[in-house]
PDB file of C-alpha atoms and ligand atoms in Angstrom:
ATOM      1  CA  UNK I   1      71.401  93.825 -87.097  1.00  0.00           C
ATOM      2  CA  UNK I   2      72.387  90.556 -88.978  1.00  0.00           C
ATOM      3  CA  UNK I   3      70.244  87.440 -89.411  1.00  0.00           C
ATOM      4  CA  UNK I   4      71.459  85.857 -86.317  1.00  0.00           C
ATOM      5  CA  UNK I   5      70.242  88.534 -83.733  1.00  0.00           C
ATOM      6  CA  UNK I   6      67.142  89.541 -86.262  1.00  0.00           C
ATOM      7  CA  UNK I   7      65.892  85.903 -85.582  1.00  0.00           C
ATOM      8  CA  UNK I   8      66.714  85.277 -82.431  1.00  0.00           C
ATOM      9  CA  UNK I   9      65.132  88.688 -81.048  1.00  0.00           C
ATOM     10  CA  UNK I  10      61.889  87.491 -83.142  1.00  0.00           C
ATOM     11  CA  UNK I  11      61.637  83.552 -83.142  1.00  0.00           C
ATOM     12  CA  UNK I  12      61.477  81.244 -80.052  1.00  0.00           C
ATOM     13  CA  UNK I  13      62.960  77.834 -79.967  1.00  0.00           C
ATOM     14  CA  UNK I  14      59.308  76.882 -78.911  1.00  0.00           C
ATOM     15  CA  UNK I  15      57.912  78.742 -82.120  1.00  0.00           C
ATOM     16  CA  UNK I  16      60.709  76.762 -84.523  1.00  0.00           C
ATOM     17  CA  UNK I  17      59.559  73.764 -82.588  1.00  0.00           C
ATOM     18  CA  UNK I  18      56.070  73.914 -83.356  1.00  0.00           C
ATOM     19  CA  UNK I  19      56.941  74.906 -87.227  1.00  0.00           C
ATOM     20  CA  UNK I  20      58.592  72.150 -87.693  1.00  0.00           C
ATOM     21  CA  UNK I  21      56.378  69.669 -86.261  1.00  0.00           C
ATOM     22  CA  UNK I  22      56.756  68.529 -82.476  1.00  0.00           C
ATOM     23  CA  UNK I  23      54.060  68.340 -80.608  1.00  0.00           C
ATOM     24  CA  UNK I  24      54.451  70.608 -77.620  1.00  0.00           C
ATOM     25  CA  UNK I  25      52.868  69.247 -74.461  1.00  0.00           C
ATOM     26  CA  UNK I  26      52.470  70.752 -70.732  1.00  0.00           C
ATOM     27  CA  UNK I  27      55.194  72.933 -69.471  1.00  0.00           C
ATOM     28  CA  UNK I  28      56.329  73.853 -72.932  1.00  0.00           C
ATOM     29  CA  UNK I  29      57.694  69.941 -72.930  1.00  0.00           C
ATOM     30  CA  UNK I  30      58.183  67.966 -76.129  1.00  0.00           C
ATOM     31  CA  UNK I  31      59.919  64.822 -77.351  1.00  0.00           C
ATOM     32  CA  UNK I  32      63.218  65.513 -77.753  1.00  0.00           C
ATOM     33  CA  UNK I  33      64.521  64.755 -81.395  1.00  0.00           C
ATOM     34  CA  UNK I  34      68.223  64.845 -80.868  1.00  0.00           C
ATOM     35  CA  UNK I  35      67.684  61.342 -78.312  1.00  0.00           C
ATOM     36  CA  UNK I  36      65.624  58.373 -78.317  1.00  0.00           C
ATOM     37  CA  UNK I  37      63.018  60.109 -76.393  1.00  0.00           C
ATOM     38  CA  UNK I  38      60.196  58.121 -74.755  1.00  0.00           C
ATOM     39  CA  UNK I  39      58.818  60.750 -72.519  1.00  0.00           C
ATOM     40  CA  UNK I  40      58.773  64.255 -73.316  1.00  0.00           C
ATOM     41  CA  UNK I  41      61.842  65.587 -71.872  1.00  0.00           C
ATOM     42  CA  UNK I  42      63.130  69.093 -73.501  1.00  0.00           C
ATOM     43  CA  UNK I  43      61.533  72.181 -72.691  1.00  0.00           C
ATOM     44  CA  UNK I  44      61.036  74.821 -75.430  1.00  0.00           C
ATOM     45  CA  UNK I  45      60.998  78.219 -74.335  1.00  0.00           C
ATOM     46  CA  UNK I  46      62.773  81.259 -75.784  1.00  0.00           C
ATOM     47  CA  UNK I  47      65.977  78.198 -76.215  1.00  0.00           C
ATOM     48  CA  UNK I  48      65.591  74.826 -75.585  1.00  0.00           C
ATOM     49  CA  UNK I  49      67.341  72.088 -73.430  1.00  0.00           C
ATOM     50  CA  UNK I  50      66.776  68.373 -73.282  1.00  0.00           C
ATOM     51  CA  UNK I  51      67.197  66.835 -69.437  1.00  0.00           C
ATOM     52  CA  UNK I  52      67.512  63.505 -71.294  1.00  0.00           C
ATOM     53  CA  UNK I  53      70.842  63.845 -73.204  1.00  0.00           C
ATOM     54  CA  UNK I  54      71.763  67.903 -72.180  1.00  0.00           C
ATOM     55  CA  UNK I  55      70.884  69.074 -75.957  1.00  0.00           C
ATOM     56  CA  UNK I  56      70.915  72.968 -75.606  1.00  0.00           C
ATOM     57  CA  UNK I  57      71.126  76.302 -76.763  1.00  0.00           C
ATOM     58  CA  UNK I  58      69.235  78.983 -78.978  1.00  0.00           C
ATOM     59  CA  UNK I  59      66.590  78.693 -81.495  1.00  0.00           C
ATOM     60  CA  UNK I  60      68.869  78.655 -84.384  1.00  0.00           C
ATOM     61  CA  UNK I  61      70.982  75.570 -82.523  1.00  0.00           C
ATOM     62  CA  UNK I  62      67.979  74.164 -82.514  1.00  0.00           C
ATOM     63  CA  UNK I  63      67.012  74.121 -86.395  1.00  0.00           C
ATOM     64  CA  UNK I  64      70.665  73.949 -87.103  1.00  0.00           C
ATOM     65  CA  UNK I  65      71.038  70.397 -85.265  1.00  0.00           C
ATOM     66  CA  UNK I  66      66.911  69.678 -86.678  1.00  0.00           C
ATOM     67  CA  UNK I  67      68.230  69.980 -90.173  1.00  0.00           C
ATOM     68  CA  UNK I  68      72.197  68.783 -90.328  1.00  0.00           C
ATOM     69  CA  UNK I  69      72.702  72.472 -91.527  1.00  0.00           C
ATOM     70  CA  UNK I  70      75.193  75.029 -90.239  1.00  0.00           C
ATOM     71  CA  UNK I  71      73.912  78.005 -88.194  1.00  0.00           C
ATOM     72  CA  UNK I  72      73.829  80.227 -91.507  1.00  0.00           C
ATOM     73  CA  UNK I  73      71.937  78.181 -92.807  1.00  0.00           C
ATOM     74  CA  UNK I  74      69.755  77.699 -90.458  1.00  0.00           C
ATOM     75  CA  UNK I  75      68.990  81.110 -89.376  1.00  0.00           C
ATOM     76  CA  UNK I  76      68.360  81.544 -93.046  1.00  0.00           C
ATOM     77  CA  UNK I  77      65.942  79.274 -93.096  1.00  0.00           C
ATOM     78  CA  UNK I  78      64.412  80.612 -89.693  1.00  0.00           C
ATOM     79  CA  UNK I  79      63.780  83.942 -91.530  1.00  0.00           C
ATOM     80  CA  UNK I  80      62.620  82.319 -94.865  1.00  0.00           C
ATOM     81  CA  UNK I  81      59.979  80.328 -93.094  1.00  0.00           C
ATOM     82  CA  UNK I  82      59.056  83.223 -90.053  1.00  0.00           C
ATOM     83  CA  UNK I  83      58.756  85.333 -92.855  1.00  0.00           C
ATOM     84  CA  UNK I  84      61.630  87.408 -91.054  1.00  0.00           C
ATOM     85  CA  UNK I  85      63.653  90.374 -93.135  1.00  0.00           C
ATOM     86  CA  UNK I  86      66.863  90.912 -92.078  1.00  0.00           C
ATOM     87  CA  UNK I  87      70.191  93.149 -92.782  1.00  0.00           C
ATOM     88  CA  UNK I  88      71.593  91.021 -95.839  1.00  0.00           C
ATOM     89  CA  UNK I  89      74.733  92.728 -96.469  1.00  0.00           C
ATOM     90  CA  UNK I  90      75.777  91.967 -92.615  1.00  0.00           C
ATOM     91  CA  UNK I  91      74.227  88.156 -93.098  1.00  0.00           C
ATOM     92  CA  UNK I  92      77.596  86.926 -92.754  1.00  0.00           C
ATOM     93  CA  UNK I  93      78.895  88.825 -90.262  1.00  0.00           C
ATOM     94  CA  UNK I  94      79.032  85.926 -87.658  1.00  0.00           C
ATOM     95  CA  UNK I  95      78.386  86.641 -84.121  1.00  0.00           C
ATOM     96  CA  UNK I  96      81.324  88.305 -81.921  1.00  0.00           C
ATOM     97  CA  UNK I  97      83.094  86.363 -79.925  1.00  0.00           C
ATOM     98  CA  UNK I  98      84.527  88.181 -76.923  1.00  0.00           C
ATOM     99  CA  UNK I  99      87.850  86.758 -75.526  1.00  0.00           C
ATOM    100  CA  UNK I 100      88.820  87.303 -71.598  1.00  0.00           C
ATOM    101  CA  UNK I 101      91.054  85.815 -68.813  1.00  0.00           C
ATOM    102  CA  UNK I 102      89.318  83.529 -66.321  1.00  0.00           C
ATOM    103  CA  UNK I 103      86.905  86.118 -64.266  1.00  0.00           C
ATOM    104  CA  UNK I 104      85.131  85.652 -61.386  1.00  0.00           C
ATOM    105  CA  UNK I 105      81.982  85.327 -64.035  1.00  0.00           C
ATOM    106  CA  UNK I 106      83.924  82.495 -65.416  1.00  0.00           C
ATOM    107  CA  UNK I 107      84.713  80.712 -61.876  1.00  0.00           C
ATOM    108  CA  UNK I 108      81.148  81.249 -60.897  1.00  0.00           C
ATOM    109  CA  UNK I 109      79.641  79.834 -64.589  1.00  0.00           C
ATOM    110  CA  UNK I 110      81.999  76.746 -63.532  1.00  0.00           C
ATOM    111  CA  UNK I 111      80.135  76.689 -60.320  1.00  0.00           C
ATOM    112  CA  UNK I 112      76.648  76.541 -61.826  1.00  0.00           C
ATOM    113  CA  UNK I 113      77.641  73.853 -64.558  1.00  0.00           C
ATOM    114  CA  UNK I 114      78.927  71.848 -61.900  1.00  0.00           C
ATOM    115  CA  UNK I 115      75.786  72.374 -59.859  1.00  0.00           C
ATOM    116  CA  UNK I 116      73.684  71.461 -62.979  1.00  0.00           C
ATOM    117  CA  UNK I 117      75.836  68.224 -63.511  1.00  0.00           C
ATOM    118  CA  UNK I 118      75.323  67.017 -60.126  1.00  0.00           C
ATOM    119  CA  UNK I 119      71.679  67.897 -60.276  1.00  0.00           C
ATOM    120  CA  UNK I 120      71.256  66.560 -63.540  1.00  0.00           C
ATOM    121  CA  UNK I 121      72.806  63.487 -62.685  1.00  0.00           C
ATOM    122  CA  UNK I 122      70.412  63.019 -59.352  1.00  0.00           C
ATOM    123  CA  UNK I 123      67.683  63.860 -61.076  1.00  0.00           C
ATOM    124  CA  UNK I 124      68.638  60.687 -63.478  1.00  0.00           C
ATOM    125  CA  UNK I 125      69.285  58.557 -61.073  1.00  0.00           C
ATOM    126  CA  UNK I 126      65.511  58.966 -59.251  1.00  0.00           C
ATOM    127  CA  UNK I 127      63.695  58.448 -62.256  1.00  0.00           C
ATOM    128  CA  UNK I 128      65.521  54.986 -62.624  1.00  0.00           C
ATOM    129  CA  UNK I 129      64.607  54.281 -59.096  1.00  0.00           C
ATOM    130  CA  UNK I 130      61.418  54.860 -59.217  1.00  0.00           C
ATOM    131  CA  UNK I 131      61.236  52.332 -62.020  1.00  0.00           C
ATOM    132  CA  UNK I 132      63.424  49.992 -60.898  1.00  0.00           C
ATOM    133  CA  UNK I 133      62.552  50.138 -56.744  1.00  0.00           C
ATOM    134  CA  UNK I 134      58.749  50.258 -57.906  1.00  0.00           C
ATOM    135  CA  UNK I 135      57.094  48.937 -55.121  1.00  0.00           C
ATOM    136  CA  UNK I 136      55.076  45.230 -56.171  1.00  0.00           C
ATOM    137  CA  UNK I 137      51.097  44.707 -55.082  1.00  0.00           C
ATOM    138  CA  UNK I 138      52.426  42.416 -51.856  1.00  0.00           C
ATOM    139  CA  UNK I 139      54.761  44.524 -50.742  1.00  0.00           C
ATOM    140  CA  UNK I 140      54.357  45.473 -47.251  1.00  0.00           C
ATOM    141  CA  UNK I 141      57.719  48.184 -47.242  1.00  0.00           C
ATOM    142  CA  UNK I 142      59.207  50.528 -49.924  1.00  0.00           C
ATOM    143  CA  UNK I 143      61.894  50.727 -50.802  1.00  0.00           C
ATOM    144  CA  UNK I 144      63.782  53.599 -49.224  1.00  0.00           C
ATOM    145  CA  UNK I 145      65.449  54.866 -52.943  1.00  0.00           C
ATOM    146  CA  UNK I 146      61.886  54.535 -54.572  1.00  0.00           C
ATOM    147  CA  UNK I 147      60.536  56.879 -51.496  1.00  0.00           C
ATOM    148  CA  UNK I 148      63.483  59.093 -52.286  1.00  0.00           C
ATOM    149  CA  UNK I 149      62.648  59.472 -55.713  1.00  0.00           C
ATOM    150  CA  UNK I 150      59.002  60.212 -54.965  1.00  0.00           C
ATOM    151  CA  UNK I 151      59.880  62.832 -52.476  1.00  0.00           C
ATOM    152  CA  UNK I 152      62.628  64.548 -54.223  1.00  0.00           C
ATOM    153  CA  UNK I 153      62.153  64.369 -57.839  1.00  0.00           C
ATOM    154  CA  UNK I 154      59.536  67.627 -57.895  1.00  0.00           C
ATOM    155  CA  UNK I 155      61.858  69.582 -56.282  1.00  0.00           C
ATOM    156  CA  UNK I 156      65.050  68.824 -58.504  1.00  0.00           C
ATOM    157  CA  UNK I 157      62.834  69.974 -61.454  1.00  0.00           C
ATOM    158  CA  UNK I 158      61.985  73.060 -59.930  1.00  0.00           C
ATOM    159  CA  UNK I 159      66.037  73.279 -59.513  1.00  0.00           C
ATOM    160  CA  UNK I 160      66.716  72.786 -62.750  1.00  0.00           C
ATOM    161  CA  UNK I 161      64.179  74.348 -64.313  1.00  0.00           C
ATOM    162  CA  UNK I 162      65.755  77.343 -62.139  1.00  0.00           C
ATOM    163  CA  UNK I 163      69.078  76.783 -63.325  1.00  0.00           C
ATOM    164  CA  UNK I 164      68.124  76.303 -67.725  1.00  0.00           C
ATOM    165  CA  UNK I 165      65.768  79.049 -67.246  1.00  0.00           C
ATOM    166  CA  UNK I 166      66.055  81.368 -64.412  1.00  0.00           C
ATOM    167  CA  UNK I 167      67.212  84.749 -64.095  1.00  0.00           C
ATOM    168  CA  UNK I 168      70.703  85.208 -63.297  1.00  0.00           C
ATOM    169  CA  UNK I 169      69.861  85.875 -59.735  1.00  0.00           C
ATOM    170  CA  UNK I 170      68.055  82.847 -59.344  1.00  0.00           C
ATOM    171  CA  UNK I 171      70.588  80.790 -60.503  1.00  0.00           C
ATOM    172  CA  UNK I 172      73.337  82.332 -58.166  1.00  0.00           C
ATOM    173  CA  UNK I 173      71.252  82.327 -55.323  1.00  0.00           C
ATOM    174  CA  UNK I 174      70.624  78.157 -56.220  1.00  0.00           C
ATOM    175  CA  UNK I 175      74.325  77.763 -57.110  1.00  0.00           C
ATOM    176  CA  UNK I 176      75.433  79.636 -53.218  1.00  0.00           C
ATOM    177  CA  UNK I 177      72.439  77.672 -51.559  1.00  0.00           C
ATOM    178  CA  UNK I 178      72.842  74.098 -52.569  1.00  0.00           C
ATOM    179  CA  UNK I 179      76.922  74.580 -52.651  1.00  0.00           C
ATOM    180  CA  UNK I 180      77.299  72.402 -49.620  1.00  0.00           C
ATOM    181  CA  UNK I 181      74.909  69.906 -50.813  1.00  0.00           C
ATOM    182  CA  UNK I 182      75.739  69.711 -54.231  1.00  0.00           C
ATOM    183  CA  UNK I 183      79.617  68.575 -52.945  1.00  0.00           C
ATOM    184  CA  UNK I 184      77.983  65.670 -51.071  1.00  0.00           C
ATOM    185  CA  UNK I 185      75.477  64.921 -53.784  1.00  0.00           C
ATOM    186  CA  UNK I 186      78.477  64.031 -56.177  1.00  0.00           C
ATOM    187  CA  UNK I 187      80.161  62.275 -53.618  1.00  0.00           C
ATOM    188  CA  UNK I 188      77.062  59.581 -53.289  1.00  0.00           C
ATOM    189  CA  UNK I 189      75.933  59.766 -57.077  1.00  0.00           C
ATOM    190  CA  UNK I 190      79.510  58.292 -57.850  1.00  0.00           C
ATOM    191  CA  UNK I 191      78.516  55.436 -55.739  1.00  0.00           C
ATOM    192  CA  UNK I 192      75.693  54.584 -57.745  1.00  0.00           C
ATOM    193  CA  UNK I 193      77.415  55.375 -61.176  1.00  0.00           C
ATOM    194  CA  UNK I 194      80.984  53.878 -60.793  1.00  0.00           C
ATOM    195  CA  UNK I 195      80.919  50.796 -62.300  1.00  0.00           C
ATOM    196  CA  UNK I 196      83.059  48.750 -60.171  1.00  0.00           C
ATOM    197  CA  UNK I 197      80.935  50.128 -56.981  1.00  0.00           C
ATOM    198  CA  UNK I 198      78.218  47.231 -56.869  1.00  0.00           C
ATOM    199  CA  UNK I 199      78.408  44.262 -58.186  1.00  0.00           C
ATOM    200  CA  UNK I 200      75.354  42.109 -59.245  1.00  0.00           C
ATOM    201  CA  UNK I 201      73.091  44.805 -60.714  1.00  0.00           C
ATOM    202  CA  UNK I 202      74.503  44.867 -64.514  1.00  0.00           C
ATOM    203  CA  UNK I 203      72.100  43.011 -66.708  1.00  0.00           C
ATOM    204  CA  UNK I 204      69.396  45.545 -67.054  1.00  0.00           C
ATOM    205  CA  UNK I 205      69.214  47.895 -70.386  1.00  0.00           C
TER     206      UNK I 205
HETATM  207 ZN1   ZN J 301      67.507  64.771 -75.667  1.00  0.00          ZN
END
């Protein structure tokens, strides 16, 4: 086995995380270090992903992108600091690649991307509502955005925590449920994110 698969069968990206000093908080969350990151918004689990900026991928991504060093490098320095031995003479093998024509495991990972996207981009979009529709002391009414994003923003982290980390059945049954809805989500999110949609609301950072 070479260093990559050695240290990725035996180091988590929330182990590497914790080496190197971030301070993992509830649900395996931390500060993300790859964004200017005010609450805790990667997860750390055997890989990582942010849901701020969409950082992902394995533990030695992780240290790789940590350090400004290549993946060599880095699982290199995974092992040297795990206290990992490893294959040396197939250290440089680098990891296969394989090479196919679009399958129907290629149309469906487009399907799930897109689903994540959309979700994603939802998910955005009700955590600035519920900032920027937060209702004031004297107001009798909310308003109907901020009670959107207090009703659904649970849910689309249980969805995307489904689609970073969920088994491959999970995700396909996610991807074949919320098809439908996913279409229409896009459809509405572009209203709120073209810029030439509304007028009047620019001005905020
Ligand atoms: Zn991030």
């Amino acid at each position: 086995m070479n260093v990559f698969d050695t240290v990725k069968q035996s180091v988590t990206a929330r182990q590497a995380a914790e080496m190197y000093g971030l301070k993992i908080r509830r649900n395996n969350m931390v500060s993300c270090p790859f964004h200017n990151d005010r609450t805790p918004s990667m997860k750390v689990d055997n890989r990582f992903h942010c849901f701020g900026c969409g950082a992902d991928g394995d533990v030695i991504d992780f240290v790789s992108r940590i350090f400004g060093i290549s993946s060599l490098e880095a699982a290199q320095k995974i092992a040297s600091d795990f206290g990992i031995s490893y294959d040396v003479k197939s250290a440089v093998t680098k990891p296969k690649k394989i090479i196919c024509r679009k399958t129907d495991a290629q149309i469906y990972a487009e399907a799930e991307q897109r689903c994540f996207r959309v979700l994603s981009d939802y998910y955005h979009l009700l955590k600035k509502w519920e900032i920027d529709y937060a209702p004031n002391i004297d107001d009798e009414t909310c308003h109907p955005l901020f009670v959107e994003a207090l009703q659904r923003k649970t849910h689309l982290e249980y969805l995307l925590d489904i689609l970073v980390f969920g088994e491959i059945e999970e995700k396909a049954l996610l991807v074949m449920e919320y098809g439908k809805e996913v279409a229409s989500l896009e459809e509405r999110i572009s209203e709120f994110t073209c810029p030439d949609a509304e007028d009047g609301t620019g001005g905020s950072q």
